[in-house]
JSON list of C-alpha atoms in Angstrom, two decimals:
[
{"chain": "A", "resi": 1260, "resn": "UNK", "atom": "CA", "xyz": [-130.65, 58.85, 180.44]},
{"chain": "A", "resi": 1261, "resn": "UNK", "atom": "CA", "xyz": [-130.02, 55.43, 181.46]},
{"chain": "A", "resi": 1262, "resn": "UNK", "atom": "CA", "xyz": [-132.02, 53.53, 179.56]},
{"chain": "A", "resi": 1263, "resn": "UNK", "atom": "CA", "xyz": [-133.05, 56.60, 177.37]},
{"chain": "A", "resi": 1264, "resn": "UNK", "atom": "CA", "xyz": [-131.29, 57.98, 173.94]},
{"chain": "A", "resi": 1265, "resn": "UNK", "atom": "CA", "xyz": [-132.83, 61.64, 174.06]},
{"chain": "A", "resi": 1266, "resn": "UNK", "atom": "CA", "xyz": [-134.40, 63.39, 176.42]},
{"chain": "A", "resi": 1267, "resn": "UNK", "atom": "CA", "xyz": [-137.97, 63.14, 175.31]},
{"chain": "A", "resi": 1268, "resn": "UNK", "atom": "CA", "xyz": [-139.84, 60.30, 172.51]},
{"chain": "A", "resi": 1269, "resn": "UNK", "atom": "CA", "xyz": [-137.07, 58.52, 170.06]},
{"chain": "A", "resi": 1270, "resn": "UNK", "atom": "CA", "xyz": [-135.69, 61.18, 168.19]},
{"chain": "A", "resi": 1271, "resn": "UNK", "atom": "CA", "xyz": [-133.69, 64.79, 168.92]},
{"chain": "A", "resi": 1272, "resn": "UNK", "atom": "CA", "xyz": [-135.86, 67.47, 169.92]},
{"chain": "A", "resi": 1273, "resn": "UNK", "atom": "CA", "xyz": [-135.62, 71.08, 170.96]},
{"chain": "A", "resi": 1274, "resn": "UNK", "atom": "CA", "xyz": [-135.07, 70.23, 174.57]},
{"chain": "A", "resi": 1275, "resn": "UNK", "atom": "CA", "xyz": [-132.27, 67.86, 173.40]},
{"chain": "A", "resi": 1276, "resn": "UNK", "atom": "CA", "xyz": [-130.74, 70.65, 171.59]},
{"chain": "A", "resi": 1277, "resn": "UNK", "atom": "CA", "xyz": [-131.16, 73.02, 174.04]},
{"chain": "A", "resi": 1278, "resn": "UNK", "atom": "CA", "xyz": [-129.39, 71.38, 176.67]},
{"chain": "A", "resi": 1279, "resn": "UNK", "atom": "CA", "xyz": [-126.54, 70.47, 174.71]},
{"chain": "A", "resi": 1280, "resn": "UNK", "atom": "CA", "xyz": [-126.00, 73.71, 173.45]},
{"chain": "A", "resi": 1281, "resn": "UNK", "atom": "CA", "xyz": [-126.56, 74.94, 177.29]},
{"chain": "A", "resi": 1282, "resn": "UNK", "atom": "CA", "xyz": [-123.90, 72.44, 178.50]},
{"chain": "A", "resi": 1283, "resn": "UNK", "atom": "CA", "xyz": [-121.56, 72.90, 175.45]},
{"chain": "A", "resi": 1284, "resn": "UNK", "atom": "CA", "xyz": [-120.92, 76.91, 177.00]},
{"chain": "A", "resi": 1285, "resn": "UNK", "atom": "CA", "xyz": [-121.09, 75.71, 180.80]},
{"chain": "A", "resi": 1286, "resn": "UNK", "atom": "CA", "xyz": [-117.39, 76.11, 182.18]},
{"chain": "A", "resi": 1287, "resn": "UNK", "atom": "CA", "xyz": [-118.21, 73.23, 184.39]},
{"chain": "A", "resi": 1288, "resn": "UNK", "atom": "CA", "xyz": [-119.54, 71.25, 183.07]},
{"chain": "A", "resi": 1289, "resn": "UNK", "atom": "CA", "xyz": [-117.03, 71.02, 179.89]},
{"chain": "A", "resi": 1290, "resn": "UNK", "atom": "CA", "xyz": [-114.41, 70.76, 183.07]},
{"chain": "A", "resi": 1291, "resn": "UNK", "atom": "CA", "xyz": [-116.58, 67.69, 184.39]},
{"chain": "A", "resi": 1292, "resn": "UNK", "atom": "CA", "xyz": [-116.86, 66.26, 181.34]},
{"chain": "A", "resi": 1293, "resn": "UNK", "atom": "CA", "xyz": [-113.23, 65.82, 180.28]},
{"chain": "A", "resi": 1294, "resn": "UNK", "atom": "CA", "xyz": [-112.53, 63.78, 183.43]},
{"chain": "A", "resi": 1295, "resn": "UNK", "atom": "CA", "xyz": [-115.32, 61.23, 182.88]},
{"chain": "A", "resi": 1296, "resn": "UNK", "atom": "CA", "xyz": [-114.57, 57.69, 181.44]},
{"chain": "A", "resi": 1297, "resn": "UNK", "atom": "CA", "xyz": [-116.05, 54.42, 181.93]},
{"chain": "A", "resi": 1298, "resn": "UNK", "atom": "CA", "xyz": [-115.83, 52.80, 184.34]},
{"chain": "A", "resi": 1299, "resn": "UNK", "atom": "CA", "xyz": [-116.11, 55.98, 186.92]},
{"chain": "A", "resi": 1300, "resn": "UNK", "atom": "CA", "xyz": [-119.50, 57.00, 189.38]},
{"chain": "A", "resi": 1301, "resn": "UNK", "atom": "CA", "xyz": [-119.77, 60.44, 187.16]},
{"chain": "A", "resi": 1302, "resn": "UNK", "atom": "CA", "xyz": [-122.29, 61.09, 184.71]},
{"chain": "A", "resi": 1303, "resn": "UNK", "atom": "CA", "xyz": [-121.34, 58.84, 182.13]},
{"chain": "A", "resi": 1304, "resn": "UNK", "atom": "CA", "xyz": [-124.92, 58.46, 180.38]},
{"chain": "A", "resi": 1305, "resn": "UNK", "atom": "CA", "xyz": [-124.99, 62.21, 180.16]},
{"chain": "A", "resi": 1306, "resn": "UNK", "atom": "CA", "xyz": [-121.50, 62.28, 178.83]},
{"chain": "A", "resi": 1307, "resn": "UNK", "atom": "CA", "xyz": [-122.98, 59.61, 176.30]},
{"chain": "A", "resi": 1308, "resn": "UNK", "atom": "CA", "xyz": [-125.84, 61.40, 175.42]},
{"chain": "A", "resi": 1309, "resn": "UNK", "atom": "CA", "xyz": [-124.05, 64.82, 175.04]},
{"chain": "A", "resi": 1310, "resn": "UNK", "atom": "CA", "xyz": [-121.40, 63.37, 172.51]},
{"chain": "A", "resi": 1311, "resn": "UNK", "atom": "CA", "xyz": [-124.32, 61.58, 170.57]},
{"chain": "A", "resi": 1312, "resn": "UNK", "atom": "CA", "xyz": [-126.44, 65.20, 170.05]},
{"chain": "A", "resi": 1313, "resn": "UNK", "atom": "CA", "xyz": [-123.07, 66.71, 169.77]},
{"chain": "A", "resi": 1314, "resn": "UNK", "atom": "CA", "xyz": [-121.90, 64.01, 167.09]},
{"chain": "A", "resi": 1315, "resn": "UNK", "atom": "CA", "xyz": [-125.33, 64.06, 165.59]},
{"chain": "A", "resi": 1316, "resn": "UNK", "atom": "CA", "xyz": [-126.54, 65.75, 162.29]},
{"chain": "A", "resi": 1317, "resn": "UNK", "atom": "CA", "xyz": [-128.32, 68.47, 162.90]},
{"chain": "A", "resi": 1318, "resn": "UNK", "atom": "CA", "xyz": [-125.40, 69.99, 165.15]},
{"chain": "A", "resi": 1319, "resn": "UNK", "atom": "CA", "xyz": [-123.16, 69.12, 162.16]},
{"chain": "A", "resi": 1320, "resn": "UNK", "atom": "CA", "xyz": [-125.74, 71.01, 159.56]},
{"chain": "A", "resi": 1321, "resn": "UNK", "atom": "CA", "xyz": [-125.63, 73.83, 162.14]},
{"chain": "A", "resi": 1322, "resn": "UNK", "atom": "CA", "xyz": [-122.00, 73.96, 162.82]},
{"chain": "A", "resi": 1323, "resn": "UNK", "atom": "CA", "xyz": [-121.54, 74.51, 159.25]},
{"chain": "A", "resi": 1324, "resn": "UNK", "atom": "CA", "xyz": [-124.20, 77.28, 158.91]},
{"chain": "A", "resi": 1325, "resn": "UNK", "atom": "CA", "xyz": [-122.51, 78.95, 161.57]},
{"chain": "A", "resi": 1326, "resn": "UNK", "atom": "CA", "xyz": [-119.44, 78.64, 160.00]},
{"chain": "A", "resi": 1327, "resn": "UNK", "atom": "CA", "xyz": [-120.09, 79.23, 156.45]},
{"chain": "A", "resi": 1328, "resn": "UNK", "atom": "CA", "xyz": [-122.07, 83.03, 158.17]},
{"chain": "A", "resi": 1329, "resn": "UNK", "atom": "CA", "xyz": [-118.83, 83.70, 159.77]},
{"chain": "A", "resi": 1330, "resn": "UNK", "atom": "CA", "xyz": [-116.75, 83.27, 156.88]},
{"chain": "A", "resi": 1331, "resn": "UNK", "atom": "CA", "xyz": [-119.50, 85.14, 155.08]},
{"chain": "A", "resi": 1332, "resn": "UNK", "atom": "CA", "xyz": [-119.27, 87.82, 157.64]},
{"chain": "A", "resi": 1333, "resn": "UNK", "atom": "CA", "xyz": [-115.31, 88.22, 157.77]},
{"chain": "A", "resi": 1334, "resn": "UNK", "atom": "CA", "xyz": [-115.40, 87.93, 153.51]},
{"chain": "A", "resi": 1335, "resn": "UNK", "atom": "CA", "xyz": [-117.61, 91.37, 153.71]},
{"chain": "A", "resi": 1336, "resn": "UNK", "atom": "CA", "xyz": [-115.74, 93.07, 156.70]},
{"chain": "A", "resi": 1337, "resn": "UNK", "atom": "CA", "xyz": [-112.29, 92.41, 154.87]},
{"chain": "A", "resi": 1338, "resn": "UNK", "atom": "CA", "xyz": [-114.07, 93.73, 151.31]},
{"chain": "A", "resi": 1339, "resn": "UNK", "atom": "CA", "xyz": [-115.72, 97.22, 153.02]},
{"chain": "A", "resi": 1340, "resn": "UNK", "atom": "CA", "xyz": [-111.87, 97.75, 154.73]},
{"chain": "A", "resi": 1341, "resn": "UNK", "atom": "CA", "xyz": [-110.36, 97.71, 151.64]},
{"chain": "A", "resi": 1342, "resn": "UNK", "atom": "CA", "xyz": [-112.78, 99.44, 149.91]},
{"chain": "A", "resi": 1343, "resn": "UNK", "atom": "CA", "xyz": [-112.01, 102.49, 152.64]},
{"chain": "A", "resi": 1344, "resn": "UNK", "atom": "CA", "xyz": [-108.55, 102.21, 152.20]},
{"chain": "A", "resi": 1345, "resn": "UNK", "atom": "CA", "xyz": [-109.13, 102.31, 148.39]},
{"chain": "A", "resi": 1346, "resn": "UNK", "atom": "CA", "xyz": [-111.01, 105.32, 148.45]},
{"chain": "A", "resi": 1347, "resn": "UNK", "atom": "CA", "xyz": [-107.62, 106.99, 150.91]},
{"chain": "A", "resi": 1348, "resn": "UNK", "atom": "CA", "xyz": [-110.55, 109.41, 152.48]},
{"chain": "A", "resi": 1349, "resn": "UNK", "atom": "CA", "xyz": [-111.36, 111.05, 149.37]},
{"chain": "A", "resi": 1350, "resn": "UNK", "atom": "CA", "xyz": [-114.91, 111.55, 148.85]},
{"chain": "A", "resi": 1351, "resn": "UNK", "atom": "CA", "xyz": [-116.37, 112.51, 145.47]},
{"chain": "A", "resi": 1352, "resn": "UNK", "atom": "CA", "xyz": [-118.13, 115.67, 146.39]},
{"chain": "A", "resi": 1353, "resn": "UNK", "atom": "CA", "xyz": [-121.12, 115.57, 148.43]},
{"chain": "A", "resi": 1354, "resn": "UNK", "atom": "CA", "xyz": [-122.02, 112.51, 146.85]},
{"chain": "A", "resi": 1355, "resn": "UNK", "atom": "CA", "xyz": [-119.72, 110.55, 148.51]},
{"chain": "A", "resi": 1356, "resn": "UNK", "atom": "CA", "xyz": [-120.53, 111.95, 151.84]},
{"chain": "A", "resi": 1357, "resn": "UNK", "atom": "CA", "xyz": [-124.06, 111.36, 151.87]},
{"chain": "A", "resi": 1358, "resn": "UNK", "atom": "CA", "xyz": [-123.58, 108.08, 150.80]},
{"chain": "A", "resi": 1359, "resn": "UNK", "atom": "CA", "xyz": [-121.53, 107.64, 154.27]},
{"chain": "A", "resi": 1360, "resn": "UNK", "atom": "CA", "xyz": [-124.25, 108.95, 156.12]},
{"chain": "A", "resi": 1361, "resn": "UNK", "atom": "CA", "xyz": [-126.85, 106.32, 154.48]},
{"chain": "A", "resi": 1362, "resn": "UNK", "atom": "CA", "xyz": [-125.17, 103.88, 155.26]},
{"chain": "A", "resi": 1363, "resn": "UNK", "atom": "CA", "xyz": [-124.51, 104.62, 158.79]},
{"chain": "A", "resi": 1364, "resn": "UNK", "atom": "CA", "xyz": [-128.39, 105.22, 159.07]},
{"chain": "A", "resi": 1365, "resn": "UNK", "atom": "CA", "xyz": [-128.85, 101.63, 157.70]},
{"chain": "A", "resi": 1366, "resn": "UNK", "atom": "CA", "xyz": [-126.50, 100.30, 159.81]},
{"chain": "A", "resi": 1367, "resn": "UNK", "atom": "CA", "xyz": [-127.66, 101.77, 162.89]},
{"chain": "A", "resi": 1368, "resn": "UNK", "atom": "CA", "xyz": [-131.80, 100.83, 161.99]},
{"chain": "A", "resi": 1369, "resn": "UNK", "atom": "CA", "xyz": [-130.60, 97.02, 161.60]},
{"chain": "A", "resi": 1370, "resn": "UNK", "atom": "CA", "xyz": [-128.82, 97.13, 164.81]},
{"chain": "A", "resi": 1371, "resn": "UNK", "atom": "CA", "xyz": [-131.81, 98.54, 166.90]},
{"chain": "A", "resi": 1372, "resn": "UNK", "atom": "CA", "xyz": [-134.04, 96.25, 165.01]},
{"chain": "A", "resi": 1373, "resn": "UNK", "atom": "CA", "xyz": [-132.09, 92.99, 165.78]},
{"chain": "A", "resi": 1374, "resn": "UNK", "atom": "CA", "xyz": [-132.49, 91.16, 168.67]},
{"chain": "A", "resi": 1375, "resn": "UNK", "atom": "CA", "xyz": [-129.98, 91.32, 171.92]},
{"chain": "A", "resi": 1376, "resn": "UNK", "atom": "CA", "xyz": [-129.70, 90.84, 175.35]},
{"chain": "A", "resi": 1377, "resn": "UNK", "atom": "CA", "xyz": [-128.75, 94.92, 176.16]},
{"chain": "A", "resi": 1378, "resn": "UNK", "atom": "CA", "xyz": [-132.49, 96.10, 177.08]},
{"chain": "A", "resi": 1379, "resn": "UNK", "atom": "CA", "xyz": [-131.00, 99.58, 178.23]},
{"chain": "A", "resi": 1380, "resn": "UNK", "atom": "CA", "xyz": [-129.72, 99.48, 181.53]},
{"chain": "A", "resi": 1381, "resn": "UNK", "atom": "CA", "xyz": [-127.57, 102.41, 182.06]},
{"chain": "A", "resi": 1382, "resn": "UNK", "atom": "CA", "xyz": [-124.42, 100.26, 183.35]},
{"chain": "A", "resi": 1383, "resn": "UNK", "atom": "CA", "xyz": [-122.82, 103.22, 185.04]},
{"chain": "A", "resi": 1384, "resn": "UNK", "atom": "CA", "xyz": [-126.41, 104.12, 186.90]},
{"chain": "A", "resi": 1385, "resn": "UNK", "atom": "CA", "xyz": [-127.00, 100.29, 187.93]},
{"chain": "A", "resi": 1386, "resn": "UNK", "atom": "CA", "xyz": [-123.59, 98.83, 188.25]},
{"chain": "A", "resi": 1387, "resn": "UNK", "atom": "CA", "xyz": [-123.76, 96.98, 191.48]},
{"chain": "A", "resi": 1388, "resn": "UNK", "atom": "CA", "xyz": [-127.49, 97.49, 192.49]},
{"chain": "A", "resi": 1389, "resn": "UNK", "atom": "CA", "xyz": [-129.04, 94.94, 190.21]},
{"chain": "A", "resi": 1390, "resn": "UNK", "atom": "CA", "xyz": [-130.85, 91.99, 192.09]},
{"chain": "A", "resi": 1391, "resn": "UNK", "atom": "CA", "xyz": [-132.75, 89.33, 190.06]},
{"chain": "A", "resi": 1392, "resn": "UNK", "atom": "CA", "xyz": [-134.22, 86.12, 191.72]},
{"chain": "A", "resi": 1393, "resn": "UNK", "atom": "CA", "xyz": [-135.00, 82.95, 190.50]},
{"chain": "A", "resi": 1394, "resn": "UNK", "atom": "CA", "xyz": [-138.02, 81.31, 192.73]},
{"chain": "A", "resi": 1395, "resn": "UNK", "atom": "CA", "xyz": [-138.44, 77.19, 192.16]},
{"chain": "A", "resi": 1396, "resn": "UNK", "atom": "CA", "xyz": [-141.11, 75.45, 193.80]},
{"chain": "A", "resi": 1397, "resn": "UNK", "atom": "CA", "xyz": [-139.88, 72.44, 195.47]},
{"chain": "A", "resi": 1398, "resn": "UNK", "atom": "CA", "xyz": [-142.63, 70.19, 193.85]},
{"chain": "A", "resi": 1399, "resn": "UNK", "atom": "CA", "xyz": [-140.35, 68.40, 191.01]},
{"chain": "A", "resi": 1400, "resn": "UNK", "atom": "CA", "xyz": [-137.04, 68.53, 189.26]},
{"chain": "A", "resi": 1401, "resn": "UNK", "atom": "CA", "xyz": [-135.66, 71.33, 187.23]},
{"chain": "A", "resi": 1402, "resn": "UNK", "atom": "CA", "xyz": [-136.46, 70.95, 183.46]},
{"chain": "A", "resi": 1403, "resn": "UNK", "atom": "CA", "xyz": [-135.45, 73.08, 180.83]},
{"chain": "A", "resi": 1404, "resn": "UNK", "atom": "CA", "xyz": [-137.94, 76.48, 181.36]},
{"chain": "A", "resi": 1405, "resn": "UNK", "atom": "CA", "xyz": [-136.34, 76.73, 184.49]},
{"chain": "A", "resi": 1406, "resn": "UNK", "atom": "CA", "xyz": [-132.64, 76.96, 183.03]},
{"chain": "A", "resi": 1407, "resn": "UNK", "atom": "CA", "xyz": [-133.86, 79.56, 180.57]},
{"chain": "A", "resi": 1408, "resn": "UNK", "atom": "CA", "xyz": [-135.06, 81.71, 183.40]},
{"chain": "A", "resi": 1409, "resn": "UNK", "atom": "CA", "xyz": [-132.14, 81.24, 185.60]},
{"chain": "A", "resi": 1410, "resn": "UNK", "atom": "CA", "xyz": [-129.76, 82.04, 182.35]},
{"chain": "A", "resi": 1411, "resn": "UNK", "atom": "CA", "xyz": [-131.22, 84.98, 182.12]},
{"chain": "A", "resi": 1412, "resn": "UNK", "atom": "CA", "xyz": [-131.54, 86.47, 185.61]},
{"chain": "A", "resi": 1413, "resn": "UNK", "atom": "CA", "xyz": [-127.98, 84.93, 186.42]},
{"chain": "A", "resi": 1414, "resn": "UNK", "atom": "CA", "xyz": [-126.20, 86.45, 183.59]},
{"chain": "A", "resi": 1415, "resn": "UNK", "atom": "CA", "xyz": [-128.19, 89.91, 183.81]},
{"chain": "A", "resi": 1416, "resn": "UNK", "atom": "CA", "xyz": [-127.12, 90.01, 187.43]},
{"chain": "A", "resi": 1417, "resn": "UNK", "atom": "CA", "xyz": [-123.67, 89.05, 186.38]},
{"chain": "A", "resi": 1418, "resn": "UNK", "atom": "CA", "xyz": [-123.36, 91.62, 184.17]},
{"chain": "A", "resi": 1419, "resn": "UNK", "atom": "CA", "xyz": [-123.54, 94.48, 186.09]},
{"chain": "A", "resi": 1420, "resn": "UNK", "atom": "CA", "xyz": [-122.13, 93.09, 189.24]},
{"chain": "A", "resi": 1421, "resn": "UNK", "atom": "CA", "xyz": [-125.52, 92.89, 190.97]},
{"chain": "A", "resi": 1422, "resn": "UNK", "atom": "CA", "xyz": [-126.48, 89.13, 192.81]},
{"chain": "A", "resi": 1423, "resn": "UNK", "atom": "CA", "xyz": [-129.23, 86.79, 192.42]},
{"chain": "A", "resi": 1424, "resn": "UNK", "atom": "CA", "xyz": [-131.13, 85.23, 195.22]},
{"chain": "A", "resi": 1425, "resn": "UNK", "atom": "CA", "xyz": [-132.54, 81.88, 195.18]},
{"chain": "A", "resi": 1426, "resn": "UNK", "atom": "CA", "xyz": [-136.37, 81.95, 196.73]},
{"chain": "A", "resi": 1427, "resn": "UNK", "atom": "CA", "xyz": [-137.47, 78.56, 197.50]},
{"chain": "A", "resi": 1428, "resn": "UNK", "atom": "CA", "xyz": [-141.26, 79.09, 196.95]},
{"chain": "A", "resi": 1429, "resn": "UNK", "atom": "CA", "xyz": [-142.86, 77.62, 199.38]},
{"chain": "A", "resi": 1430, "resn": "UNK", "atom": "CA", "xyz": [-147.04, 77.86, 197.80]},
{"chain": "A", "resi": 1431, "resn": "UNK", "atom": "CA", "xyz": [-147.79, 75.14, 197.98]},
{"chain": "A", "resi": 1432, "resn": "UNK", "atom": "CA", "xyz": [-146.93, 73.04, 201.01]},
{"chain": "A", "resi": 1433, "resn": "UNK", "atom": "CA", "xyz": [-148.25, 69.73, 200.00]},
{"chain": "A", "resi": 1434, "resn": "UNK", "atom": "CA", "xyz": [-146.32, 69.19, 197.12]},
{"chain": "A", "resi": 1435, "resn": "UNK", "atom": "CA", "xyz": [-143.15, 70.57, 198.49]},
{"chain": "A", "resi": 1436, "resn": "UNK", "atom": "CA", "xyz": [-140.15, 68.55, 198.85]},
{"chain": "A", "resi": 1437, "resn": "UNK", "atom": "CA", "xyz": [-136.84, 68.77, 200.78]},
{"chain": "A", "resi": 1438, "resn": "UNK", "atom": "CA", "xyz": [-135.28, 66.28, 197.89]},
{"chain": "A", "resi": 1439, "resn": "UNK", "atom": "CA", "xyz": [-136.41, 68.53, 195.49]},
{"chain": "A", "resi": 1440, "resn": "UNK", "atom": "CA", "xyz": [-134.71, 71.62, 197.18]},
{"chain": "A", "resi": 1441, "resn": "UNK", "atom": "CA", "xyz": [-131.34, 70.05, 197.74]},
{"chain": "A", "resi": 1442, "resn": "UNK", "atom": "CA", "xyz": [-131.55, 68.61, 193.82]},
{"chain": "A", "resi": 1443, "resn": "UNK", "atom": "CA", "xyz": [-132.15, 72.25, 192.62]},
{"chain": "A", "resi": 1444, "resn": "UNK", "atom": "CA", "xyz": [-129.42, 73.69, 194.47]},
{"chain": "A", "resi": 1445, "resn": "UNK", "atom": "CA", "xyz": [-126.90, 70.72, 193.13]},
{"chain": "A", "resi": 1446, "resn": "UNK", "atom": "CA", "xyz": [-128.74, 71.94, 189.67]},
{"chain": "A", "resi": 1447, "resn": "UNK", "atom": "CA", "xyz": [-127.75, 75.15, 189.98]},
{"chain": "A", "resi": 1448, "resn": "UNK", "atom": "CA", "xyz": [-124.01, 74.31, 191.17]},
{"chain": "A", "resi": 1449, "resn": "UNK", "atom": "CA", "xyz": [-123.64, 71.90, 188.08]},
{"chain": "A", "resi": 1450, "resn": "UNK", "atom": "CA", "xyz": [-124.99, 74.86, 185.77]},
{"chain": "A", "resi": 1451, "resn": "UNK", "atom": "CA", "xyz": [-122.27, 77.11, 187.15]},
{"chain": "A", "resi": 1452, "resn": "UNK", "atom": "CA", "xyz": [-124.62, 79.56, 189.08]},
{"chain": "A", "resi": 1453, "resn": "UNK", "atom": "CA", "xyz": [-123.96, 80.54, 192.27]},
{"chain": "A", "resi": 1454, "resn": "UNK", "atom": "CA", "xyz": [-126.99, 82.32, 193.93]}
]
């Protein structure tokens, strides 16, 4: 990012946005980042990049969205509380209590039917024997498919006290790097993942 804007052509992409909104939840590097000012030997053209995508439109349009859904959100949760405490627990018959039951039925088809990390693990089964592993090859730097996949096995592992293991892959020989290794594992440190 030296001599670059955004992280790919002239203009901010998906990987641009992905990043940031990777690095904008990263305890470390939001720690990192408050300590950095010119002149200093830290990551100042990230810093500058990450307050231009942060600073830049599309963050603001979706900032708002997000906002405006959570307002949303609250605005119905405060209107169905006070429409129970309205109604005191009195039902109107059985209409009133089938009603209920609709709506829990709704409620519970949405939930199943939206997306989420949970992908039934008993907890209380698994707590402590979950292992994930993230396996790099050594042949390049770490780009943004591999942060996906080490989000994912890192936190899953996280959750239910289990451990990830780094495997260096070592396929292909020829390609292989020992700068390449030690930059992954400085990757992973800066991304808050400890294998």
């Amino acid at each position: 990012l030296t001599l670059r804007s955004f992280l790919n052509g002239y203009t901010i992409k998906s990987c641009d946005l992905s990043l940031w909104s990777m690095l904008s939840r990263n305890e470390l590097w939001v720690k990192l980042s408050s300590t950095v000012s010119p002149p200093s030997n830290g990551p100042i053209n990230v810093l500058r990049w990450f307050k231009m995508i942060e600073n830049s439109q599309e963050i603001q349009d979706a900032q708002s969205y997000v906002d405006k859904q959570q307002q949303q959100k609250a605005a119905k949760l405060a209107k169905q509380q006070k429409q129970k405490q309205g109604k005191g627990g009195k039902g109107k018959g059985g209409k009133g209590k089938g009603k209920g039951k609709q709506n829990e039925r709704n409620s519970k088809q949405k939930a199943e039917a939206s997306a989420s990390w949970d992908i039934g693990i008993d907890a209380k089964k698994w707590n402590g024997k979950i292992v994930t592993r993230f396996p790099p090859e050594p042949s390049g730097f770490l780009h943004i498919g591999h942060a996906k996949a080490v989000f994912i096995n890192w936190n899953l592992a996280k959750k239910f006290n289990g451990k990830m293991l780094l495997r260096i892959d070592d396929t292909n020989p020829t390609k292989e790097k020992a700068e390449f290794e030690e930059n992954i594992k400085r990757d992973l440190v800066t991304l808050g993942i400890k294998p």
